[in-house]
mmCIF file of C-alpha atoms in Angstrom:
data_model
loop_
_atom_site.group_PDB
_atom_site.id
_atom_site.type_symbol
_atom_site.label_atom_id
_atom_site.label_comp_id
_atom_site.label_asym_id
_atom_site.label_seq_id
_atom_site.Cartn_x
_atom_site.Cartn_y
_atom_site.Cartn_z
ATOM 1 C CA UNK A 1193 -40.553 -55.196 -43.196
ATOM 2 C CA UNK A 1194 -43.748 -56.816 -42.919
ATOM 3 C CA UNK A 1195 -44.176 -58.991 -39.428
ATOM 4 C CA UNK A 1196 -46.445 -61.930 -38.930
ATOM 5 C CA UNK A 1197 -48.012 -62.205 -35.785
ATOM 6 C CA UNK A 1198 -49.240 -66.105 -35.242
ATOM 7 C CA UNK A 1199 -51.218 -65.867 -31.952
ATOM 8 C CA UNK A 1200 -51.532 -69.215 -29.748
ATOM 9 C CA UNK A 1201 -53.860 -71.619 -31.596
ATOM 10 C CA UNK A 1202 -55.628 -73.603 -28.809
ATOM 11 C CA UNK A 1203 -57.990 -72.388 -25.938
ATOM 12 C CA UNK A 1204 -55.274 -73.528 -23.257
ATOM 13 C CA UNK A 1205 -52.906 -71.522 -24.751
ATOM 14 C CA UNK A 1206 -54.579 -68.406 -24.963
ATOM 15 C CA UNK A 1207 -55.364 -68.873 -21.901
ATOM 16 C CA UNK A 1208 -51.473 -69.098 -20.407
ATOM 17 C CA UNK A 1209 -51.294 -65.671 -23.041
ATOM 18 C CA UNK A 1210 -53.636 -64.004 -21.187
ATOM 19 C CA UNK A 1211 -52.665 -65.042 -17.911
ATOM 20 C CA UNK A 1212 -49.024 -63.908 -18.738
ATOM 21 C CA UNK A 1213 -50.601 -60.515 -20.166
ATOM 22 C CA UNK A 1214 -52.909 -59.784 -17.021
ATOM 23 C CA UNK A 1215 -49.731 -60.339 -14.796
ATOM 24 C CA UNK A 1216 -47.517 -57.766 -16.725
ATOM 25 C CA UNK A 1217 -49.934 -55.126 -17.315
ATOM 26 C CA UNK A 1218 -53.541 -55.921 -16.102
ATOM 27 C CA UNK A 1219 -55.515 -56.726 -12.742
ATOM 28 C CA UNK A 1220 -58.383 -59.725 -12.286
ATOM 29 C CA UNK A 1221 -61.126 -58.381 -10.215
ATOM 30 C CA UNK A 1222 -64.267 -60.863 -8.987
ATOM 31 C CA UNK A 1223 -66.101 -60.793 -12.224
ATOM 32 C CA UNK A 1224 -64.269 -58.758 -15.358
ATOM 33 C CA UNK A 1225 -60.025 -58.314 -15.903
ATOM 34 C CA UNK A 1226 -58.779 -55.749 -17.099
ATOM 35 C CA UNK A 1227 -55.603 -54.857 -19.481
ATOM 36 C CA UNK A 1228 -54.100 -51.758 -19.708
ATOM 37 C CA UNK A 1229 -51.757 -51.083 -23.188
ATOM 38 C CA UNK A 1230 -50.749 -47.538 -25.068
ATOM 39 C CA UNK A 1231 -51.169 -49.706 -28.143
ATOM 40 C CA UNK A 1232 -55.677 -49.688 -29.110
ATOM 41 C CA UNK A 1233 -54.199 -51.975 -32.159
ATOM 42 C CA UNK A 1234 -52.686 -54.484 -29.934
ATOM 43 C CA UNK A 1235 -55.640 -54.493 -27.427
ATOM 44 C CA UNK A 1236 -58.060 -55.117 -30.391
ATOM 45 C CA UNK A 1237 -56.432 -57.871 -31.262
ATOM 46 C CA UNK A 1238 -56.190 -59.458 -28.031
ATOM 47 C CA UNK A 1239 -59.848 -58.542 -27.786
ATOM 48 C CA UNK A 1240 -60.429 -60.646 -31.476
ATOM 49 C CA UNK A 1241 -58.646 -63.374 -29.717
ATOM 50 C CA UNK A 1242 -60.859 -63.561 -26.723
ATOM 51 C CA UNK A 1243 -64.072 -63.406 -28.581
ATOM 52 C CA UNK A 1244 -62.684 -66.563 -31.237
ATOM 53 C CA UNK A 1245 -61.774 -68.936 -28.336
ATOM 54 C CA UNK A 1246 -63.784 -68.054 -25.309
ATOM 55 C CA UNK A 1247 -66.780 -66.089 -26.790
ATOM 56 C CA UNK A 1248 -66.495 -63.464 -24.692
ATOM 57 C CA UNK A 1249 -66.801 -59.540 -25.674
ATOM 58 C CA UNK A 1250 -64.106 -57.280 -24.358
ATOM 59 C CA UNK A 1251 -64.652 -53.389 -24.464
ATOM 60 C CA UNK A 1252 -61.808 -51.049 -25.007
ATOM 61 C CA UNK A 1253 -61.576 -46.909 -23.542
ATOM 62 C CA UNK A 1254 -59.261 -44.723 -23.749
ATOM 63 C CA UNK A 1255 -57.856 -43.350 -20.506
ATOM 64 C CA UNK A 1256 -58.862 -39.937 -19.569
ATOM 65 C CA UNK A 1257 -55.230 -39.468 -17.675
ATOM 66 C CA UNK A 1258 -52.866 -40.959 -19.755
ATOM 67 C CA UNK A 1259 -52.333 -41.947 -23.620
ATOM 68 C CA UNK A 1260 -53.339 -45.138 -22.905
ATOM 69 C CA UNK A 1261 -56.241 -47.509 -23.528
ATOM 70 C CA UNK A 1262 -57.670 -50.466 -20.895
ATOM 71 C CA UNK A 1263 -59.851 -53.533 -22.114
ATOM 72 C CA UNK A 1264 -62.628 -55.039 -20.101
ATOM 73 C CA UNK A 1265 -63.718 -58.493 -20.187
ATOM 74 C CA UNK A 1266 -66.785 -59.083 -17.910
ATOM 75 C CA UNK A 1267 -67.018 -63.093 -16.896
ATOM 76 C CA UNK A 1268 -66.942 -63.922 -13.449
ATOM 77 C CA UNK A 1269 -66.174 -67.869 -14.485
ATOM 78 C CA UNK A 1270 -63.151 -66.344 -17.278
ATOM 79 C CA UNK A 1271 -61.652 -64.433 -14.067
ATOM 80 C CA UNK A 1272 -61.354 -67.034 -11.765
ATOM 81 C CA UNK A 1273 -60.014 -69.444 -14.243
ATOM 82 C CA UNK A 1274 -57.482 -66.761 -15.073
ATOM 83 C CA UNK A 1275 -56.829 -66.144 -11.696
ATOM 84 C CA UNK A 1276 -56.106 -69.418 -11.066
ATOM 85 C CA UNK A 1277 -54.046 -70.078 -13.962
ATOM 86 C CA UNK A 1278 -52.283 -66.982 -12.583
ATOM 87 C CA UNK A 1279 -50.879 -68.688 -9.277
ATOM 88 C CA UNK A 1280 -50.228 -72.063 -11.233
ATOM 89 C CA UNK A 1281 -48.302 -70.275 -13.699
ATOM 90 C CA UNK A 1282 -45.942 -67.551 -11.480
ATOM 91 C CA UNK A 1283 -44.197 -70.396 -10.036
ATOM 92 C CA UNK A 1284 -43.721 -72.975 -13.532
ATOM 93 C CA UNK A 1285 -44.128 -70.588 -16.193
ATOM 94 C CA UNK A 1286 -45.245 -71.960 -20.029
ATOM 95 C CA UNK A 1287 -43.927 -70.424 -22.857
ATOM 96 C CA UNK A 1288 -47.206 -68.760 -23.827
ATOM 97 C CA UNK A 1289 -47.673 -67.469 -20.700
ATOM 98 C CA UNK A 1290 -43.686 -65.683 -20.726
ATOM 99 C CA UNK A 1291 -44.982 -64.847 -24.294
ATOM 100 C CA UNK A 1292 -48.413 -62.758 -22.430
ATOM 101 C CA UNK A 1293 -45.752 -61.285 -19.923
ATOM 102 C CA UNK A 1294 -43.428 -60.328 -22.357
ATOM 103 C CA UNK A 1295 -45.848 -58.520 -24.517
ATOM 104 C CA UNK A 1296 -46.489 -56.520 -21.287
ATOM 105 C CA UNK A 1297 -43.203 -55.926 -19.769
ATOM 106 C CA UNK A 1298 -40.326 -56.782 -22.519
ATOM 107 C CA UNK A 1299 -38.637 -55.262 -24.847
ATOM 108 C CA UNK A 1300 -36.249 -55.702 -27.867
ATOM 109 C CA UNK A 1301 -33.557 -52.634 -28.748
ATOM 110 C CA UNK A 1302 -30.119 -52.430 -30.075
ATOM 111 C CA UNK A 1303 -27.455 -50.957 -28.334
ATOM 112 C CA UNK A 1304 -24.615 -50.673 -30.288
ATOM 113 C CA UNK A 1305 -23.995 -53.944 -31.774
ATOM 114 C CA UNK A 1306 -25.896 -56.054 -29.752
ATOM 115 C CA UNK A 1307 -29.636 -57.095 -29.388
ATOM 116 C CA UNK A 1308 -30.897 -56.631 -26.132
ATOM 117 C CA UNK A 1309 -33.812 -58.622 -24.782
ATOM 118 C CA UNK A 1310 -35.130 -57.267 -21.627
ATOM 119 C CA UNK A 1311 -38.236 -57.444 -19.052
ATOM 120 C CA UNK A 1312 -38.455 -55.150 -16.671
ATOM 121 C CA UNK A 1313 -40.138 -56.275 -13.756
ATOM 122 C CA UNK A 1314 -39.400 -55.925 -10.345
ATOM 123 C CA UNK A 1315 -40.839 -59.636 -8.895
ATOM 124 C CA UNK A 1316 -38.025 -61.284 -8.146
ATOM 125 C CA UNK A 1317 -39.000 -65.209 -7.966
ATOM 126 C CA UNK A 1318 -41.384 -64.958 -11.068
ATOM 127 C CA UNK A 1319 -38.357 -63.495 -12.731
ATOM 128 C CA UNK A 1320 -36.253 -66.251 -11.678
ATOM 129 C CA UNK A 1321 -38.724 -68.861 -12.981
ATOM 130 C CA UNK A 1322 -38.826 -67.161 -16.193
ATOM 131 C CA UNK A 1323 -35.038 -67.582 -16.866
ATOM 132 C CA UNK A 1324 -35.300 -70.934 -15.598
ATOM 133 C CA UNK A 1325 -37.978 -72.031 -17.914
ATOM 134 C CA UNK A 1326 -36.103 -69.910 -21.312
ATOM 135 C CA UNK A 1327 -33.146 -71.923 -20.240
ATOM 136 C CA UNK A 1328 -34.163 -75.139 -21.034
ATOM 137 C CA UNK A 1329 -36.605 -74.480 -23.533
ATOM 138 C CA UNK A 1330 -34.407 -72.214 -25.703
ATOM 139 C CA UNK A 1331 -32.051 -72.956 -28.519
ATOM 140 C CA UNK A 1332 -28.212 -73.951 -27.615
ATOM 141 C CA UNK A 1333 -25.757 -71.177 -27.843
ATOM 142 C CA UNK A 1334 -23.730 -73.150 -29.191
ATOM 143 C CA UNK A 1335 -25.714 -74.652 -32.172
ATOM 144 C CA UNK A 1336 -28.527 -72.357 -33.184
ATOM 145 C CA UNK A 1337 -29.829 -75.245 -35.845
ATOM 146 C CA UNK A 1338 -30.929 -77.407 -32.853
ATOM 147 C CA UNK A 1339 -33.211 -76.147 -30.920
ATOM 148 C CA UNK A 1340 -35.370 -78.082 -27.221
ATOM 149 C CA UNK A 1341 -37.912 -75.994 -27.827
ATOM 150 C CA UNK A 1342 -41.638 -78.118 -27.605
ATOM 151 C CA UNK A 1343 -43.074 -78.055 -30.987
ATOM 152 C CA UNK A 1344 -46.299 -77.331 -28.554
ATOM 153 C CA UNK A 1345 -45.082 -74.280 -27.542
#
Protein backbone atom coordinates (compact mmCIF):
# COMPACT_ATOMS: atom_id res chain seq x y z
CA UNK A 1 0.00 0.00 0.00
CA UNK A 2 1.42 3.16 -0.97
CA UNK A 3 0.94 6.10 1.89
CA UNK A 4 0.86 9.79 1.26
CA UNK A 5 2.39 11.85 3.68
CA UNK A 6 0.92 15.69 3.29
CA UNK A 7 3.11 17.63 5.78
CA UNK A 8 1.58 21.02 7.32
CA UNK A 9 1.49 23.63 4.53
CA UNK A 10 2.03 27.00 6.33
CA UNK A 11 5.06 28.30 8.43
CA UNK A 12 2.74 28.40 11.66
CA UNK A 13 1.98 25.07 11.28
CA UNK A 14 5.19 23.60 10.95
CA UNK A 15 6.00 25.33 13.51
CA UNK A 16 3.17 23.70 16.12
CA UNK A 17 4.78 20.20 14.15
CA UNK A 18 7.92 20.84 15.36
CA UNK A 19 7.07 22.06 18.61
CA UNK A 20 4.92 18.85 19.14
CA UNK A 21 8.03 16.75 17.74
CA UNK A 22 10.75 18.47 20.05
CA UNK A 23 8.38 17.73 23.08
CA UNK A 24 8.03 13.91 22.31
CA UNK A 25 11.43 13.13 21.33
CA UNK A 26 13.85 16.17 21.21
CA UNK A 27 15.38 18.93 23.64
CA UNK A 28 15.70 23.00 22.76
CA UNK A 29 18.97 24.18 24.01
CA UNK A 30 19.96 28.25 23.84
CA UNK A 31 20.84 28.28 20.23
CA UNK A 32 20.23 24.74 18.13
CA UNK A 33 17.23 21.79 19.03
CA UNK A 34 17.73 18.76 18.63
CA UNK A 35 15.51 15.54 17.52
CA UNK A 36 16.31 12.25 18.19
CA UNK A 37 14.40 9.34 15.75
CA UNK A 38 15.58 5.50 14.77
CA UNK A 39 14.00 6.47 11.47
CA UNK A 40 17.25 8.76 9.13
CA UNK A 41 14.17 8.73 6.44
CA UNK A 42 11.80 10.44 8.68
CA UNK A 43 14.44 12.90 10.10
CA UNK A 44 15.37 13.88 6.46
CA UNK A 45 12.24 14.77 5.81
CA UNK A 46 11.59 16.81 8.71
CA UNK A 47 14.97 18.29 7.89
CA UNK A 48 13.44 19.12 3.97
CA UNK A 49 10.66 20.69 5.84
CA UNK A 50 12.71 23.01 7.92
CA UNK A 51 14.91 24.19 5.17
CA UNK A 52 11.41 24.99 2.71
CA UNK A 53 9.70 27.14 5.42
CA UNK A 54 12.28 28.53 7.74
CA UNK A 55 15.54 28.32 5.65
CA UNK A 56 17.35 26.79 8.05
CA UNK A 57 19.91 23.69 7.54
CA UNK A 58 19.55 20.82 9.92
CA UNK A 59 22.42 18.14 10.15
CA UNK A 60 21.68 14.56 10.85
CA UNK A 61 24.39 11.72 12.83
CA UNK A 62 24.00 8.67 13.66
CA UNK A 63 24.36 7.79 17.33
CA UNK A 64 27.45 6.05 18.33
CA UNK A 65 25.33 4.17 21.33
CA UNK A 66 22.26 3.32 19.94
CA UNK A 67 20.58 2.60 16.35
CA UNK A 68 19.42 5.82 16.29
CA UNK A 69 19.99 9.11 14.47
CA UNK A 70 19.62 12.97 16.10
CA UNK A 71 19.11 16.19 13.87
CA UNK A 72 20.57 19.54 14.68
CA UNK A 73 19.18 22.77 13.80
CA UNK A 74 21.49 25.67 14.89
CA UNK A 75 19.28 29.15 15.25
CA UNK A 76 19.28 30.78 18.40
CA UNK A 77 16.01 33.02 17.16
CA UNK A 78 14.24 29.28 15.70
CA UNK A 79 14.87 27.93 19.44
CA UNK A 80 13.37 30.43 21.36
CA UNK A 81 10.41 30.74 19.15
CA UNK A 82 10.08 26.99 19.52
CA UNK A 83 10.54 27.16 22.98
CA UNK A 84 8.02 29.42 23.38
CA UNK A 85 5.57 27.86 21.23
CA UNK A 86 6.44 24.91 23.49
CA UNK A 87 4.85 26.39 26.82
CA UNK A 88 1.88 27.99 24.75
CA UNK A 89 1.16 24.78 23.28
CA UNK A 90 1.49 22.02 26.47
CA UNK A 91 -1.39 23.61 28.01
CA UNK A 92 -3.98 24.24 24.55
CA UNK A 93 -2.60 21.86 22.23
CA UNK A 94 -3.27 22.40 18.09
CA UNK A 95 -3.76 19.62 16.05
CA UNK A 96 -0.39 19.96 14.32
CA UNK A 97 1.30 20.18 17.27
CA UNK A 98 -0.56 16.52 18.75
CA UNK A 99 0.35 15.56 15.09
CA UNK A 100 4.57 16.51 16.02
CA UNK A 101 3.93 14.61 19.41
CA UNK A 102 2.38 11.81 17.99
CA UNK A 103 4.99 11.19 15.43
CA UNK A 104 7.29 11.01 18.51
CA UNK A 105 5.45 9.12 21.06
CA UNK A 106 2.28 7.28 19.28
CA UNK A 107 1.59 4.45 17.83
CA UNK A 108 -1.00 2.50 15.70
CA UNK A 109 -1.21 -1.64 16.13
CA UNK A 110 -3.89 -4.18 16.00
CA UNK A 111 -4.67 -6.31 18.68
CA UNK A 112 -6.95 -8.75 17.78
CA UNK A 113 -9.75 -7.07 16.16
CA UNK A 114 -9.33 -3.76 17.18
CA UNK A 115 -7.11 -0.71 16.20
CA UNK A 116 -5.32 0.65 18.91
CA UNK A 117 -4.17 4.24 18.99
CA UNK A 118 -1.79 4.92 21.71
CA UNK A 119 0.86 7.62 23.12
CA UNK A 120 2.89 6.72 25.58
CA UNK A 121 3.93 9.42 27.64
CA UNK A 122 4.17 9.75 31.12
CA UNK A 123 3.13 13.84 31.55
CA UNK A 124 0.08 13.69 32.93
CA UNK A 125 -1.65 17.29 32.28
CA UNK A 126 -0.22 17.54 28.64
CA UNK A 127 -1.84 14.19 28.23
CA UNK A 128 -5.00 15.38 29.54
CA UNK A 129 -5.03 18.40 27.19
CA UNK A 130 -4.40 16.20 24.36
CA UNK A 131 -7.63 14.14 24.88
CA UNK A 132 -9.36 17.22 25.55
CA UNK A 133 -8.43 18.90 22.38
CA UNK A 134 -9.06 15.19 20.06
CA UNK A 135 -12.39 15.33 21.75
CA UNK A 136 -13.80 18.12 20.26
CA UNK A 137 -11.96 18.28 17.23
CA UNK A 138 -12.54 14.64 16.18
CA UNK A 139 -15.26 13.00 14.19
CA UNK A 140 -18.63 11.81 16.13
CA UNK A 141 -18.75 8.22 17.06
CA UNK A 142 -21.75 8.15 16.18
CA UNK A 143 -21.72 9.54 12.56
CA UNK A 144 -18.31 9.11 11.01
CA UNK A 145 -19.61 11.26 7.72
CA UNK A 146 -19.66 14.43 9.90
CA UNK A 147 -16.82 15.37 11.15
CA UNK A 148 -15.81 19.20 13.69
CA UNK A 149 -12.66 18.90 12.58
CA UNK A 150 -11.18 22.72 11.33
CA UNK A 151 -10.62 22.49 7.70
CA UNK A 152 -7.33 24.53 9.06
CA UNK A 153 -6.13 21.81 10.79
Amino acid sequence: MDVRIVWPRTTKYVMEYLAGLVTGDGQVETKRITITDSEKEFLEKVAELISRHMGLKAILHKRSDFNAYYMRIYSKELASRIGKIINELKSRPTLNFIRGFFDAEGSVYKEGKYIVIEIKQHEGPLIANISICLLYTSPSPRDLSTSRMPSSA
